Amino acid sequence: QSLIPKFTMKTAVFASLLATAAAFAPAANKASSSALKAFDDELGAQVPLGFWDPLGLVADGDEEKFSRLRYVELKHGRIAMLAFAGYVTAEGGARLPGNIDFAGTPFTDIPNGFAALGAIPAAGLTQIIAFIGFLEVAIMKDIVGGEFPG
């Protein structure tokens, strides 16, 4: 019975040595398509991954599609940052002075987060959505002139 624990321990040590050696062994280079290599020199492609497209959105190498996706990613990232800043500001207690509507509802009575959607009058929500639509159509246009959106 004393041979079984020694054999198990020797096997465990040997297996861990093999795993350690395998971790530091050079990895075989995978063949990648020339379409993906088209974006290896783009801003954001970094060692060791290079250009990383796990969903294969630009696997065909379409430069126009790549530029559009980059523009949209930057735009949505900026919107998310503004949303976070607005949420933190409201959570901190900062409110606009005055009333949100002509009925006299003060901004201080509007709760934070998603609860605000039920507390804002319908006309106010309509104005917010109309303003976002205006920004989308008139202000936040996709600039087609070769400029980098960042």
GROMACS .gro file of N, CA and C in nm:
model
  450
    1GLN      N    1   0.081  -0.120   0.000
    1GLN     CA    2   0.000   0.000   0.000
    1GLN      C    3   0.086   0.126   0.000
    2SER      N    4   0.205   0.116   0.046
    2SER     CA    5   0.293   0.233   0.050
    2SER      C    6   0.342   0.271  -0.090
    3LEU      N    7   0.332   0.181  -0.189
    3LEU     CA    8   0.374   0.213  -0.326
    3LEU      C    9   0.275   0.303  -0.397
    4ILE      N   10   0.149   0.295  -0.364
    4ILE     CA   11   0.046   0.374  -0.432
    4ILE      C   12   0.064   0.524  -0.408
    5PRO      N   13   0.084   0.572  -0.284
    5PRO     CA   14   0.104   0.716  -0.265
    5PRO      C   15   0.228   0.768  -0.336
    6LYS      N   16   0.339   0.690  -0.336
    6LYS     CA   17   0.462   0.734  -0.403
    6LYS      C   18   0.438   0.743  -0.554
    7PHE      N   19   0.373   0.642  -0.608
    7PHE     CA   20   0.346   0.643  -0.751
    7PHE      C   21   0.257   0.762  -0.789
    8THR      N   22   0.155   0.790  -0.711
    8THR     CA   23   0.064   0.902  -0.737
    8THR      C   24   0.139   1.034  -0.729
    9MET      N   25   0.225   1.051  -0.630
    9MET     CA   26   0.300   1.176  -0.614
    9MET      C   27   0.398   1.194  -0.730
   10LYS      N   28   0.467   1.086  -0.770
   10LYS     CA   29   0.560   1.095  -0.882
   10LYS      C   30   0.486   1.129  -1.011
   11THR      N   31   0.369   1.073  -1.028
   11THR     CA   32   0.289   1.103  -1.148
   11THR      C   33   0.245   1.249  -1.148
   12ALA      N   34   0.206   1.300  -1.034
   12ALA     CA   35   0.162   1.439  -1.025
   12ALA      C   36   0.277   1.534  -1.053
   13VAL      N   37   0.396   1.504  -0.999
   13VAL     CA   38   0.512   1.589  -1.025
   13VAL      C   39   0.549   1.585  -1.173
   14PHE      N   40   0.549   1.466  -1.230
   14PHE     CA   41   0.583   1.452  -1.373
   14PHE      C   42   0.482   1.528  -1.461
   15ALA      N   43   0.354   1.517  -1.429
   15ALA     CA   44   0.251   1.587  -1.507
   15ALA      C   45   0.266   1.738  -1.496
   16SER      N   46   0.299   1.787  -1.376
   16SER     CA   47   0.315   1.932  -1.362
   16SER      C   48   0.439   1.981  -1.435
   17LEU      N   49   0.546   1.900  -1.438
   17LEU     CA   50   0.664   1.938  -1.515
   17LEU      C   51   0.633   1.944  -1.665
   18LEU      N   52   0.556   1.849  -1.715
   18LEU     CA   53   0.515   1.852  -1.855
   18LEU      C   54   0.430   1.974  -1.886
   19ALA      N   55   0.339   2.006  -1.796
   19ALA     CA   56   0.252   2.123  -1.818
   19ALA      C   57   0.333   2.251  -1.818
   20THR      N   58   0.433   2.260  -1.730
   20THR     CA   59   0.518   2.379  -1.726
   20THR      C   60   0.598   2.391  -1.855
   21ALA      N   61   0.653   2.281  -1.901
   21ALA     CA   62   0.731   2.285  -2.025
   21ALA      C   63   0.642   2.322  -2.143
   22ALA      N   64   0.520   2.272  -2.145
   22ALA     CA   65   0.429   2.304  -2.256
   22ALA      C   66   0.389   2.450  -2.255
   23ALA      N   67   0.385   2.511  -2.138
   23ALA     CA   68   0.345   2.651  -2.130
   23ALA      C   69   0.448   2.743  -2.194
   24PHE      N   70   0.576   2.702  -2.189
   24PHE     CA   71   0.682   2.787  -2.243
   24PHE      C   72   0.730   2.743  -2.380
   25ALA      N   73   0.671   2.642  -2.435
   25ALA     CA   74   0.709   2.596  -2.568
   25ALA      C   75   0.659   2.695  -2.672
   26PRO      N   76   0.734   2.718  -2.778
   26PRO     CA   77   0.687   2.812  -2.880
   26PRO      C   78   0.560   2.760  -2.949
   27ALA      N   79   0.467   2.851  -2.968
   27ALA     CA   80   0.341   2.814  -3.031
   27ALA      C   81   0.359   2.810  -3.182
   28ALA      N   82   0.291   2.718  -3.243
   28ALA     CA   83   0.295   2.709  -3.389
   28ALA      C   84   0.217   2.825  -3.449
   29ASN      N   85   0.271   2.886  -3.551
   29ASN     CA   86   0.202   2.997  -3.616
   29ASN      C   87   0.087   2.944  -3.698
   30LYS      N   88  -0.030   3.006  -3.677
   30LYS     CA   89  -0.146   2.967  -3.757
   30LYS      C   90  -0.144   3.044  -3.888
   31ALA      N   91  -0.189   2.980  -3.989
   31ALA     CA   92  -0.200   3.049  -4.118
   31ALA      C   93  -0.318   3.143  -4.112
   32SER      N   94  -0.295   3.269  -4.140
   32SER     CA   95  -0.405   3.365  -4.138
   32SER      C   96  -0.428   3.416  -4.279
   33SER      N   97  -0.547   3.457  -4.303
   33SER     CA   98  -0.582   3.500  -4.438
   33SER      C   99  -0.521   3.636  -4.468
   34SER      N  100  -0.499   3.664  -4.593
   34SER     CA  101  -0.443   3.793  -4.631
   34SER      C  102  -0.543   3.905  -4.609
   35ALA      N  103  -0.673   3.872  -4.604
   35ALA     CA  104  -0.773   3.976  -4.579
   35ALA      C  105  -0.757   4.033  -4.438
   36LEU      N  106  -0.731   3.948  -4.340
   36LEU     CA  107  -0.711   3.997  -4.204
   36LEU      C  108  -0.577   4.067  -4.188
   37LYS      N  109  -0.477   4.028  -4.265
   37LYS     CA  110  -0.348   4.095  -4.258
   37LYS      C  111  -0.357   4.237  -4.311
   38ALA      N  112  -0.462   4.269  -4.383
   38ALA     CA  113  -0.480   4.405  -4.434
   38ALA      C  114  -0.496   4.505  -4.322
   39PHE      N  115  -0.540   4.460  -4.204
   39PHE     CA  116  -0.565   4.550  -4.092
   39PHE      C  117  -0.459   4.540  -3.983
   40ASP      N  118  -0.350   4.467  -4.006
   40ASP     CA  119  -0.247   4.450  -3.905
   40ASP      C  120  -0.175   4.580  -3.871
   41ASP      N  121  -0.172   4.675  -3.962
   41ASP     CA  122  -0.103   4.801  -3.936
   41ASP      C  123  -0.197   4.911  -3.888
   42GLU      N  124  -0.322   4.879  -3.865
   42GLU     CA  125  -0.419   4.979  -3.819
   42GLU      C  126  -0.396   5.013  -3.673
   43LEU      N  127  -0.439   5.132  -3.635
   43LEU     CA  128  -0.431   5.176  -3.497
   43LEU      C  129  -0.514   5.083  -3.410
   44GLY      N  130  -0.457   5.031  -3.304
   44GLY     CA  131  -0.527   4.940  -3.215
   44GLY      C  132  -0.484   4.796  -3.229
   45ALA      N  133  -0.421   4.761  -3.339
   45ALA     CA  134  -0.369   4.625  -3.356
   45ALA      C  135  -0.237   4.616  -3.280
   46GLN      N  136  -0.233   4.535  -3.175
   46GLN     CA  137  -0.115   4.531  -3.089
   46GLN      C  138  -0.065   4.388  -3.070
   47VAL      N  139   0.062   4.378  -3.041
   47VAL     CA  140   0.126   4.250  -3.013
   47VAL      C  141   0.070   4.200  -2.880
   48PRO      N  142   0.043   4.079  -2.858
   48PRO     CA  143   0.069   3.963  -2.941
   48PRO      C  144  -0.047   3.927  -3.033
   49LEU      N  145  -0.164   3.988  -3.013
   49LEU     CA  146  -0.281   3.947  -3.092
   49LEU      C  147  -0.281   4.002  -3.233
   50GLY      N  148  -0.221   4.118  -3.252
   50GLY     CA  149  -0.231   4.182  -3.382
   50GLY      C  150  -0.373   4.233  -3.403
   51PHE      N  151  -0.423   4.220  -3.522
   51PHE     CA  152  -0.563   4.257  -3.547
   51PHE      C  153  -0.651   4.143  -3.501
   52TRP      N  154  -0.740   4.170  -3.407
   52TRP     CA  155  -0.822   4.065  -3.345
   52TRP      C  156  -0.967   4.089  -3.379
   53ASP      N  157  -1.025   3.998  -3.453
   53ASP     CA  158  -1.165   4.007  -3.495
   53ASP      C  159  -1.233   3.874  -3.464
   54PRO      N  160  -1.271   3.851  -3.337
   54PRO     CA  161  -1.324   3.719  -3.300
   54PRO      C  162  -1.457   3.686  -3.366
   55LEU      N  163  -1.535   3.785  -3.404
   55LEU     CA  164  -1.664   3.757  -3.469
   55LEU      C  165  -1.654   3.751  -3.620
   56GLY      N  166  -1.538   3.784  -3.674
   56GLY     CA  167  -1.519   3.779  -3.819
   56GLY      C  168  -1.599   3.885  -3.894
   57LEU      N  169  -1.617   4.002  -3.832
   57LEU     CA  170  -1.698   4.107  -3.894
   57LEU      C  171  -1.634   4.165  -4.019
   58VAL      N  172  -1.502   4.166  -4.023
   58VAL     CA  173  -1.434   4.218  -4.142
   58VAL      C  174  -1.339   4.112  -4.199
   59ALA      N  175  -1.381   3.988  -4.193
   59ALA     CA  176  -1.298   3.878  -4.245
   59ALA      C  177  -1.277   3.889  -4.395
   60ASP      N  178  -1.365   3.961  -4.463
   60ASP     CA  179  -1.351   3.975  -4.608
   60ASP      C  180  -1.249   4.082  -4.646
   61GLY      N  181  -1.198   4.159  -4.549
   61GLY     CA  182  -1.097   4.260  -4.577
   61GLY      C  183  -1.152   4.389  -4.634
   62ASP      N  184  -1.282   4.413  -4.621
   62ASP     CA  185  -1.345   4.533  -4.676
   62ASP      C  186  -1.306   4.655  -4.592
   63GLU      N  187  -1.226   4.744  -4.649
   63GLU     CA  188  -1.175   4.862  -4.580
   63GLU      C  189  -1.288   4.959  -4.542
   64GLU      N  190  -1.386   4.973  -4.629
   64GLU     CA  191  -1.498   5.064  -4.601
   64GLU      C  192  -1.580   5.015  -4.481
   65LYS      N  193  -1.605   4.886  -4.477
   65LYS     CA  194  -1.679   4.828  -4.364
   65LYS      C  195  -1.600   4.842  -4.235
   66PHE      N  196  -1.469   4.820  -4.242
   66PHE     CA  197  -1.382   4.836  -4.125
   66PHE      C  198  -1.387   4.979  -4.073
   67SER      N  199  -1.379   5.076  -4.162
   67SER     CA  200  -1.384   5.217  -4.120
   67SER      C  201  -1.517   5.252  -4.058
   68ARG      N  202  -1.626   5.202  -4.115
   68ARG     CA  203  -1.759   5.227  -4.061
   68ARG      C  204  -1.775   5.166  -3.921
   69LEU      N  205  -1.730   5.042  -3.903
   69LEU     CA  206  -1.738   4.978  -3.772
   69LEU      C  207  -1.653   5.051  -3.669
   70ARG      N  208  -1.537   5.099  -3.710
   70ARG     CA  209  -1.452   5.176  -3.618
   70ARG      C  210  -1.521   5.306  -3.577
   71TYR      N  211  -1.582   5.374  -3.672
   71TYR     CA  212  -1.653   5.498  -3.643
   71TYR      C  213  -1.768   5.472  -3.545
   72VAL      N  214  -1.846   5.369  -3.571
   72VAL     CA  215  -1.961   5.337  -3.486
   72VAL      C  216  -1.914   5.297  -3.346
   73GLU      N  217  -1.805   5.223  -3.338
   73GLU     CA  218  -1.752   5.182  -3.206
   73GLU      C  219  -1.712   5.304  -3.124
   74LEU      N  220  -1.643   5.398  -3.186
   74LEU     CA  221  -1.602   5.520  -3.115
   74LEU      C  222  -1.724   5.601  -3.072
   75LYS      N  223  -1.821   5.613  -3.160
   75LYS     CA  224  -1.941   5.690  -3.130
   75LYS      C  225  -2.017   5.630  -3.012
   76HIS      N  226  -2.037   5.499  -3.015
   76HIS     CA  227  -2.111   5.434  -2.907
   76HIS      C  228  -2.032   5.436  -2.777
   77GLY      N  229  -1.900   5.428  -2.785
   77GLY     CA  230  -1.818   5.440  -2.665
   77GLY      C  231  -1.832   5.577  -2.601
   78ARG      N  232  -1.836   5.681  -2.683
   78ARG     CA  233  -1.853   5.817  -2.630
   78ARG      C  234  -1.991   5.835  -2.569
   79ILE      N  235  -2.092   5.779  -2.632
   79ILE     CA  236  -2.227   5.787  -2.576
   79ILE      C  237  -2.234   5.715  -2.442
   80ALA      N  238  -2.169   5.600  -2.432
   80ALA     CA  239  -2.168   5.525  -2.306
   80ALA      C  240  -2.096   5.604  -2.197
   81MET      N  241  -1.987   5.672  -2.232
   81MET     CA  242  -1.916   5.753  -2.133
   81MET      C  243  -2.003   5.869  -2.085
   82LEU      N  244  -2.074   5.933  -2.178
   82LEU     CA  245  -2.165   6.042  -2.138
   82LEU      C  246  -2.278   5.990  -2.050
   83ALA      N  247  -2.330   5.873  -2.083
   83ALA     CA  248  -2.438   5.815  -2.002
   83ALA      C  249  -2.388   5.785  -1.861
   84PHE      N  250  -2.269   5.731  -1.850
   84PHE     CA  251  -2.213   5.703  -1.718
   84PHE      C  252  -2.193   5.831  -1.639
   85ALA      N  253  -2.136   5.933  -1.705
   85ALA     CA  254  -2.114   6.061  -1.636
   85ALA      C  255  -2.247   6.122  -1.590
   86GLY      N  256  -2.350   6.112  -1.674
   86GLY     CA  257  -2.481   6.164  -1.635
   86GLY      C  258  -2.542   6.088  -1.519
   87TYR      N  259  -2.525   5.955  -1.521
   87TYR     CA  260  -2.580   5.874  -1.412
   87TYR      C  261  -2.510   5.906  -1.281
   88VAL      N  262  -2.377   5.915  -1.283
   88VAL     CA  263  -2.301   5.943  -1.162
   88VAL      C  264  -2.334   6.083  -1.110
   89THR      N  265  -2.351   6.179  -1.201
   89THR     CA  266  -2.386   6.315  -1.160
   89THR      C  267  -2.521   6.318  -1.091
   90ALA      N  268  -2.620   6.251  -1.150
   90ALA     CA  269  -2.754   6.247  -1.089
   90ALA      C  270  -2.752   6.169  -0.958
   91GLU      N  271  -2.676   6.061  -0.953
   91GLU     CA  272  -2.667   5.980  -0.831
   91GLU      C  273  -2.600   6.059  -0.719
   92GLY      N  274  -2.514   6.151  -0.756
   92GLY     CA  275  -2.446   6.237  -0.659
   92GLY      C  276  -2.535   6.348  -0.605
   93GLY      N  277  -2.654   6.361  -0.660
   93GLY     CA  278  -2.748   6.460  -0.609
   93GLY      C  279  -2.758   6.588  -0.690
   94ALA      N  280  -2.681   6.602  -0.795
   94ALA     CA  281  -2.689   6.723  -0.877
   94ALA      C  282  -2.815   6.720  -0.962
   95ARG      N  283  -2.890   6.825  -0.960
   95ARG     CA  284  -3.013   6.837  -1.038
   95ARG      C  285  -3.018   6.976  -1.102
   96LEU      N  286  -3.090   6.985  -1.212
   96LEU     CA  287  -3.112   7.114  -1.275
   96LEU      C  288  -3.207   7.195  -1.186
   97PRO      N  289  -3.190   7.325  -1.185
   97PRO     CA  290  -3.285   7.407  -1.109
   97PRO      C  291  -3.417   7.419  -1.185
   98GLY      N  292  -3.524   7.444  -1.116
   98GLY     CA  293  -3.652   7.470  -1.180
   98GLY      C  294  -3.738   7.347  -1.194
   99ASN      N  295  -3.832   7.357  -1.286
   99ASN     CA  296  -3.932   7.252  -1.305
   99ASN      C  297  -3.911   7.182  -1.438
  100ILE      N  298  -3.952   7.055  -1.443
  100ILE     CA  299  -3.939   6.976  -1.565
  100ILE      C  300  -4.058   6.998  -1.658
  101ASP      N  301  -4.169   7.044  -1.605
  101ASP     CA  302  -4.287   7.069  -1.687
  101ASP      C  303  -4.362   7.191  -1.636
  102PHE      N  304  -4.467   7.231  -1.711
  102PHE     CA  305  -4.545   7.348  -1.674
  102PHE      C  306  -4.638   7.321  -1.556
  103ALA      N  307  -4.655   7.195  -1.520
  103ALA     CA  308  -4.740   7.161  -1.405
  103ALA      C  309  -4.668   7.188  -1.273
  104GLY      N  310  -4.540   7.216  -1.279
  104GLY     CA  311  -4.466   7.251  -1.158
  104GLY      C  312  -4.389   7.136  -1.096
  105THR      N  313  -4.366   7.027  -1.170
  105THR     CA  314  -4.288   6.916  -1.116
  105THR      C  315  -4.140   6.954  -1.115
  106PRO      N  316  -4.079   6.963  -0.997
  106PRO     CA  317  -3.937   7.002  -0.993
  106PRO      C  318  -3.846   6.886  -1.035
  107PHE      N  319  -3.729   6.920  -1.087
  107PHE     CA  320  -3.631   6.818  -1.127
  107PHE      C  321  -3.589   6.731  -1.009
  108THR      N  322  -3.593   6.787  -0.890
  108THR     CA  323  -3.553   6.712  -0.771
  108THR      C  324  -3.648   6.597  -0.741
  109ASP      N  325  -3.770   6.598  -0.795
  109ASP     CA  326  -3.865   6.489  -0.773
  109ASP      C  327  -3.846   6.372  -0.869
  110ILE      N  328  -3.760   6.387  -0.968
  110ILE     CA  329  -3.736   6.281  -1.065
  110ILE      C  330  -3.629   6.187  -1.008
  111PRO      N  331  -3.660   6.058  -0.997
  111PRO     CA  332  -3.561   5.963  -0.941
  111PRO      C  333  -3.447   5.936  -1.038
  112ASN      N  334  -3.348   5.861  -0.992
  112ASN     CA  335  -3.231   5.826  -1.074
  112ASN      C  336  -3.257   5.700  -1.156
  113GLY      N  337  -3.175   5.680  -1.258
  113GLY     CA  338  -3.175   5.557  -1.335
  113GLY      C  339  -3.301   5.533  -1.415
  114PHE      N  340  -3.337   5.405  -1.428
  114PHE     CA  341  -3.452   5.366  -1.509
  114PHE      C  342  -3.583   5.411  -1.446
  115ALA      N  343  -3.584   5.436  -1.316
  115ALA     CA  344  -3.706   5.483  -1.250
  115ALA      C  345  -3.748   5.620  -1.303
  116ALA      N  346  -3.653   5.695  -1.359
  116ALA     CA  347  -3.684   5.827  -1.413
  116ALA      C  348  -3.776   5.818  -1.535
  117LEU      N  349  -3.768   5.707  -1.609
  117LEU     CA  350  -3.851   5.694  -1.729
  117LEU      C  351  -4.000   5.698  -1.696
  118GLY      N  352  -4.037   5.645  -1.582
  118GLY     CA  353  -4.178   5.648  -1.542
  118GLY      C  354  -4.219   5.780  -1.480
  119ALA      N  355  -4.122   5.858  -1.433
  119ALA     CA  356  -4.154   5.984  -1.365
  119ALA      C  357  -4.153   6.104  -1.459
  120ILE      N  358  -4.082   6.094  -1.570
  120ILE     CA  359  -4.077   6.206  -1.666
  120ILE      C  360  -4.208   6.207  -1.744
  121PRO      N  361  -4.269   6.323  -1.759
  121PRO     CA  362  -4.393   6.331  -1.838
  121PRO      C  363  -4.371   6.286  -1.983
  122ALA      N  364  -4.478   6.238  -2.046
  122ALA     CA  365  -4.469   6.186  -2.183
  122ALA      C  366  -4.416   6.290  -2.280
  123ALA      N  367  -4.458   6.415  -2.263
  123ALA     CA  368  -4.410   6.521  -2.352
  123ALA      C  369  -4.259   6.541  -2.334
  124GLY      N  370  -4.210   6.524  -2.212
  124GLY     CA  371  -4.066   6.537  -2.187
  124GLY      C  372  -3.988   6.425  -2.253
  125LEU      N  373  -4.038   6.301  -2.243
  125LEU     CA  374  -3.972   6.190  -2.310
  125LEU      C  375  -3.971   6.208  -2.461
  126THR      N  376  -4.081   6.260  -2.514
  126THR     CA  377  -4.089   6.286  -2.658
  126THR      C  378  -3.984   6.389  -2.699
  127GLN      N  379  -3.967   6.492  -2.618
  127GLN     CA  380  -3.866   6.594  -2.648
  127GLN      C  381  -3.725   6.535  -2.642
  128ILE      N  382  -3.699   6.450  -2.544
  128ILE     CA  383  -3.567   6.389  -2.532
  128ILE      C  384  -3.537   6.302  -2.654
  129ILE      N  385  -3.633   6.220  -2.693
  129ILE     CA  386  -3.614   6.132  -2.809
  129ILE      C  387  -3.598   6.214  -2.937
  130ALA      N  388  -3.675   6.321  -2.951
  130ALA     CA  389  -3.663   6.408  -3.068
  130ALA      C  390  -3.525   6.475  -3.071
  131PHE      N  391  -3.475   6.516  -2.956
  131PHE     CA  392  -3.344   6.580  -2.950
  131PHE      C  393  -3.234   6.481  -2.987
  132ILE      N  394  -3.244   6.357  -2.938
  132ILE     CA  395  -3.146   6.253  -2.974
  132ILE      C  396  -3.151   6.227  -3.124
  133GLY      N  397  -3.272   6.222  -3.181
  133GLY     CA  398  -3.285   6.203  -3.326
  133GLY      C  399  -3.222   6.318  -3.404
  134PHE      N  400  -3.242   6.440  -3.356
  134PHE     CA  401  -3.181   6.557  -3.420
  134PHE      C  402  -3.029   6.547  -3.416
  135LEU      N  403  -2.975   6.511  -3.300
  135LEU     CA  404  -2.829   6.496  -3.290
  135LEU      C  405  -2.777   6.389  -3.385
  136GLU      N  406  -2.851   6.279  -3.394
  136GLU     CA  407  -2.809   6.167  -3.480
  136GLU      C  408  -2.808   6.208  -3.627
  137VAL      N  409  -2.908   6.283  -3.669
  137VAL     CA  410  -2.922   6.320  -3.811
  137VAL      C  411  -2.837   6.441  -3.848
  138ALA      N  412  -2.833   6.543  -3.762
  138ALA     CA  413  -2.770   6.669  -3.800
  138ALA      C  414  -2.629   6.688  -3.745
  139ILE      N  415  -2.601   6.642  -3.627
  139ILE     CA  416  -2.474   6.673  -3.563
  139ILE      C  417  -2.373   6.558  -3.572
  140MET      N  418  -2.414   6.440  -3.533
  140MET     CA  419  -2.323   6.325  -3.524
  140MET      C  420  -2.318   6.246  -3.654
  141LYS      N  421  -2.292   6.316  -3.763
  141LYS     CA  422  -2.288   6.250  -3.893
  141LYS      C  423  -2.156   6.181  -3.915
  142ASP      N  424  -2.157   6.077  -3.996
  142ASP     CA  425  -2.037   6.009  -4.035
  142ASP      C  426  -1.963   6.097  -4.135
  143ILE      N  427  -1.846   6.141  -4.097
  143ILE     CA  428  -1.768   6.232  -4.182
  143ILE      C  429  -1.697   6.148  -4.288
  144VAL      N  430  -1.723   6.179  -4.413
  144VAL     CA  431  -1.660   6.107  -4.522
  144VAL      C  432  -1.563   6.202  -4.590
  145GLY      N  433  -1.441   6.199  -4.542
  145GLY     CA  434  -1.340   6.284  -4.601
  145GLY      C  435  -1.202   6.235  -4.568
  146GLY      N  436  -1.194   6.115  -4.512
  146GLY     CA  437  -1.067   6.059  -4.478
  146GLY      C  438  -1.021   6.092  -4.338
  147GLU      N  439  -1.096   6.177  -4.267
  147GLU     CA  440  -1.055   6.210  -4.132
  147GLU      C  441  -1.079   6.093  -4.039
  148PHE      N  442  -0.986   6.076  -3.945
  148PHE     CA  443  -1.006   5.972  -3.844
  148PHE      C  444  -1.103   6.026  -3.741
  149PRO      N  445  -1.206   5.951  -3.705
  149PRO     CA  446  -1.309   6.003  -3.616
  149PRO      C  447  -1.261   6.028  -3.474
  150GLY      N  448  -1.148   5.973  -3.434
  150GLY     CA  449  -1.101   5.988  -3.297
  150GLY      C  450  -1.032   6.117  -3.279
   0.00000   0.00000   0.00000
